[in-house]
Short mmCIF file of C-alpha atoms in Angstrom, two decimals:
data_model
loop_
_atom_site.label_atom_id
_atom_site.label_comp_id
_atom_site.label_asym_id
_atom_site.label_seq_id
_atom_site.Cartn_x
_atom_site.Cartn_y
_atom_site.Cartn_z
CA UNK X 1 -1.68 9.38 -42.39
CA UNK X 2 -5.38 10.02 -42.88
CA UNK X 3 -5.89 6.33 -43.43
CA UNK X 4 -4.30 5.43 -40.07
CA UNK X 5 -6.45 7.91 -38.25
CA UNK X 6 -9.60 6.68 -39.95
CA UNK X 7 -8.63 3.11 -38.82
CA UNK X 8 -8.10 4.19 -35.22
CA UNK X 9 -11.46 5.92 -35.22
CA UNK X 10 -13.23 2.83 -36.58
CA UNK X 11 -11.78 0.85 -33.69
CA UNK X 12 -13.78 2.99 -31.23
CA UNK X 13 -16.92 2.25 -33.24
CA UNK X 14 -16.21 -1.50 -33.45
CA UNK X 15 -15.33 -1.96 -29.91
CA UNK X 16 -18.41 -2.20 -27.64
CA UNK X 17 -18.28 -2.32 -23.90
CA UNK X 18 -19.24 -5.71 -22.42
CA UNK X 19 -22.11 -5.89 -20.10
CA UNK X 20 -21.39 -5.73 -16.36
CA UNK X 21 -22.11 -9.30 -15.21
CA UNK X 22 -19.17 -9.82 -12.97
CA UNK X 23 -17.13 -11.40 -15.79
CA UNK X 24 -16.43 -8.33 -17.87
CA UNK X 25 -15.87 -4.72 -17.07
CA UNK X 26 -17.83 -3.75 -13.92
CA UNK X 27 -17.11 -0.59 -12.07
CA UNK X 28 -13.73 0.78 -13.25
CA UNK X 29 -13.47 3.07 -10.16
CA UNK X 30 -11.02 2.52 -7.28
CA UNK X 31 -13.89 2.15 -4.69
CA UNK X 32 -13.84 -1.67 -5.18
CA UNK X 33 -10.17 -1.78 -4.08
CA UNK X 34 -11.03 -0.68 -0.50
CA UNK X 35 -11.57 -4.35 0.42
CA UNK X 36 -8.89 -6.06 -1.59
CA UNK X 37 -5.50 -7.04 -0.22
CA UNK X 38 -2.57 -5.08 -1.49
CA UNK X 39 -4.78 -2.65 -3.37
CA UNK X 40 -6.37 -1.25 -0.15
CA UNK X 41 -3.00 -0.24 1.27
CA UNK X 42 -2.92 3.05 -0.61
CA UNK X 43 -6.26 4.70 -1.45
CA UNK X 44 -5.97 6.63 -4.74
CA UNK X 45 -8.97 8.32 -6.16
CA UNK X 46 -7.79 8.37 -9.72
CA UNK X 47 -7.10 4.66 -9.83
CA UNK X 48 -8.87 1.76 -11.48
CA UNK X 49 -10.31 -1.12 -9.48
CA UNK X 50 -8.25 -4.22 -9.46
CA UNK X 51 -11.23 -6.19 -10.85
CA UNK X 52 -11.62 -3.90 -13.77
CA UNK X 53 -7.91 -4.14 -14.71
CA UNK X 54 -7.87 -7.94 -14.22
CA UNK X 55 -10.98 -8.31 -16.52
CA UNK X 56 -9.42 -6.08 -19.17
CA UNK X 57 -6.10 -7.99 -19.15
CA UNK X 58 -7.83 -11.27 -19.33
CA UNK X 59 -10.06 -10.16 -22.20
CA UNK X 60 -7.29 -8.54 -24.33
CA UNK X 61 -4.13 -10.45 -23.52
CA UNK X 62 -4.71 -14.17 -24.22
CA UNK X 63 -1.18 -15.14 -23.37
CA UNK X 64 1.56 -13.72 -21.08
CA UNK X 65 3.03 -10.45 -22.43
CA UNK X 66 4.48 -7.16 -21.36
CA UNK X 67 2.15 -4.65 -19.87
CA UNK X 68 3.21 -0.97 -19.96
CA UNK X 69 1.53 1.60 -17.72
CA UNK X 70 2.91 5.05 -18.45
CA UNK X 71 0.89 6.66 -15.62
CA UNK X 72 1.21 3.91 -13.03
CA UNK X 73 -0.33 5.76 -10.10
CA UNK X 74 -0.08 3.41 -7.09
CA UNK X 75 0.33 0.34 -9.23
CA UNK X 76 -3.10 -1.36 -9.64
CA UNK X 77 -2.52 -2.25 -13.27
CA UNK X 78 1.07 -3.41 -12.61
CA UNK X 79 0.01 -5.62 -9.66
CA UNK X 80 -2.90 -7.23 -11.60
CA UNK X 81 -0.63 -7.83 -14.56
CA UNK X 82 1.98 -9.54 -12.40
CA UNK X 83 -0.65 -11.69 -10.75
CA UNK X 84 -1.83 -12.86 -14.07
CA UNK X 85 1.71 -13.90 -15.14
CA UNK X 86 2.58 -10.89 -17.35
CA UNK X 87 5.67 -8.80 -17.14
CA UNK X 88 4.86 -5.28 -16.08
CA UNK X 89 6.65 -1.86 -16.49
CA UNK X 90 5.24 1.44 -15.13
CA UNK X 91 6.28 5.04 -15.01
CA UNK X 92 5.12 7.47 -12.28
CA UNK X 93 6.27 10.99 -11.65
CA UNK X 94 4.68 11.38 -8.17
CA UNK X 95 7.35 10.07 -5.64
CA UNK X 96 4.69 8.97 -3.14
CA UNK X 97 2.72 7.00 -5.79
CA UNK X 98 5.97 5.64 -7.16
CA UNK X 99 6.97 4.32 -3.72
CA UNK X 100 3.59 2.76 -3.19
CA UNK X 101 3.85 1.15 -6.61
CA UNK X 102 7.22 -0.34 -5.74
CA UNK X 103 6.03 -1.62 -2.43
CA UNK X 104 2.84 -3.15 -3.94
CA UNK X 105 4.53 -4.80 -6.84
CA UNK X 106 7.19 -6.43 -4.64
CA UNK X 107 4.79 -7.60 -1.85
CA UNK X 108 3.88 -10.67 -3.64
CA UNK X 109 7.50 -11.70 -4.21
CA UNK X 110 7.92 -12.15 -0.44
CA UNK X 111 7.39 -15.65 0.65
CA UNK X 112 4.99 -15.78 3.57
CA UNK X 113 7.20 -18.30 5.40
CA UNK X 114 10.15 -15.96 5.14
CA UNK X 115 7.98 -13.08 6.50
CA UNK X 116 6.73 -15.13 9.41
CA UNK X 117 10.30 -16.26 10.12
CA UNK X 118 11.59 -12.70 10.24
CA UNK X 119 8.69 -11.58 12.38
CA UNK X 120 9.47 -14.39 14.93
CA UNK X 121 13.14 -13.44 14.86
CA UNK X 122 12.28 -9.78 15.55
CA UNK X 123 9.94 -10.82 18.35
CA UNK X 124 12.72 -12.94 19.94
CA UNK X 125 15.18 -9.90 19.59
CA UNK X 126 12.62 -7.52 21.07
CA UNK X 127 11.81 -9.76 24.04
CA UNK X 128 15.36 -10.35 24.80
CA UNK X 129 16.12 -6.65 24.96
CA UNK X 130 12.94 -5.34 26.53
CA UNK X 131 11.47 -8.28 28.26
CA UNK X 132 7.81 -8.87 28.93
CA UNK X 133 6.41 -7.34 32.02
CA UNK X 134 9.80 -6.32 33.21
CA UNK X 135 11.02 -2.75 33.69
CA UNK X 136 14.37 -2.52 32.13
CA UNK X 137 14.73 1.27 32.43
CA UNK X 138 17.00 2.77 34.97
CA UNK X 139 15.21 3.61 38.15
CA UNK X 140 14.14 7.21 38.58
CA UNK X 141 16.18 9.06 41.24
CA UNK X 142 13.98 9.72 44.30
CA UNK X 143 14.46 13.45 43.95
CA UNK X 144 12.92 13.29 40.43
CA UNK X 145 10.17 10.85 41.09
CA UNK X 146 7.71 13.62 41.89
CA UNK X 147 8.28 15.14 38.46
CA UNK X 148 7.65 11.84 36.64
CA UNK X 149 4.36 10.82 37.94
CA UNK X 150 1.22 11.88 36.12
CA UNK X 151 2.89 13.91 33.46
CA UNK X 152 2.00 14.05 29.85
CA UNK X 153 4.42 14.63 26.91
CA UNK X 154 5.74 18.09 27.13
CA UNK X 155 5.97 18.08 30.89
CA UNK X 156 2.44 19.29 31.54
CA UNK X 157 0.40 18.08 34.48
CA UNK X 158 -2.91 16.47 33.80
CA UNK X 159 -4.77 19.66 34.55
CA UNK X 160 -2.67 21.53 32.06
CA UNK X 161 -0.97 23.84 34.51
CA UNK X 162 2.70 24.47 33.86
CA UNK X 163 5.01 22.26 35.80
CA UNK X 164 7.73 24.10 37.74
CA UNK X 165 10.60 21.80 38.51
CA UNK X 166 13.04 22.42 41.40
CA UNK X 167 16.50 21.19 41.77
CA UNK X 168 17.49 18.65 44.39
#
């Protein structure tokens, strides 16, 4: 047991951090993710930057393998592992972070052509139902027209005085 612990401690002494020259481990903080696709979707203060994770994976995994992230957060490690051809498994107890993780790790699996096709299909559906530049709503009864002009949500007039409605 003591022997194993000594071996682990020696590893810390033997491993030196590479210099930050853009090829190795630069800034490990999440700040760099603010401008990167997928990673910028969900800011997470406790996360690593995608570049940091990518550089670590390239340095320590010379062939495709399985990456386990027991504290996945919003999935930066998992996304970078998948992009580099690794399998990736993560665990996250925070439901919000777990959802973000699932969304981000499946985003690259969607073919852009399929996404564009579905967007066009939705636009066609929307325009067929709503129309462009056409009013498809039922006309307002003349008695009620006075109550519909210039009103904000909640029925208040622009000058914030209460609106009193009368019946026709």
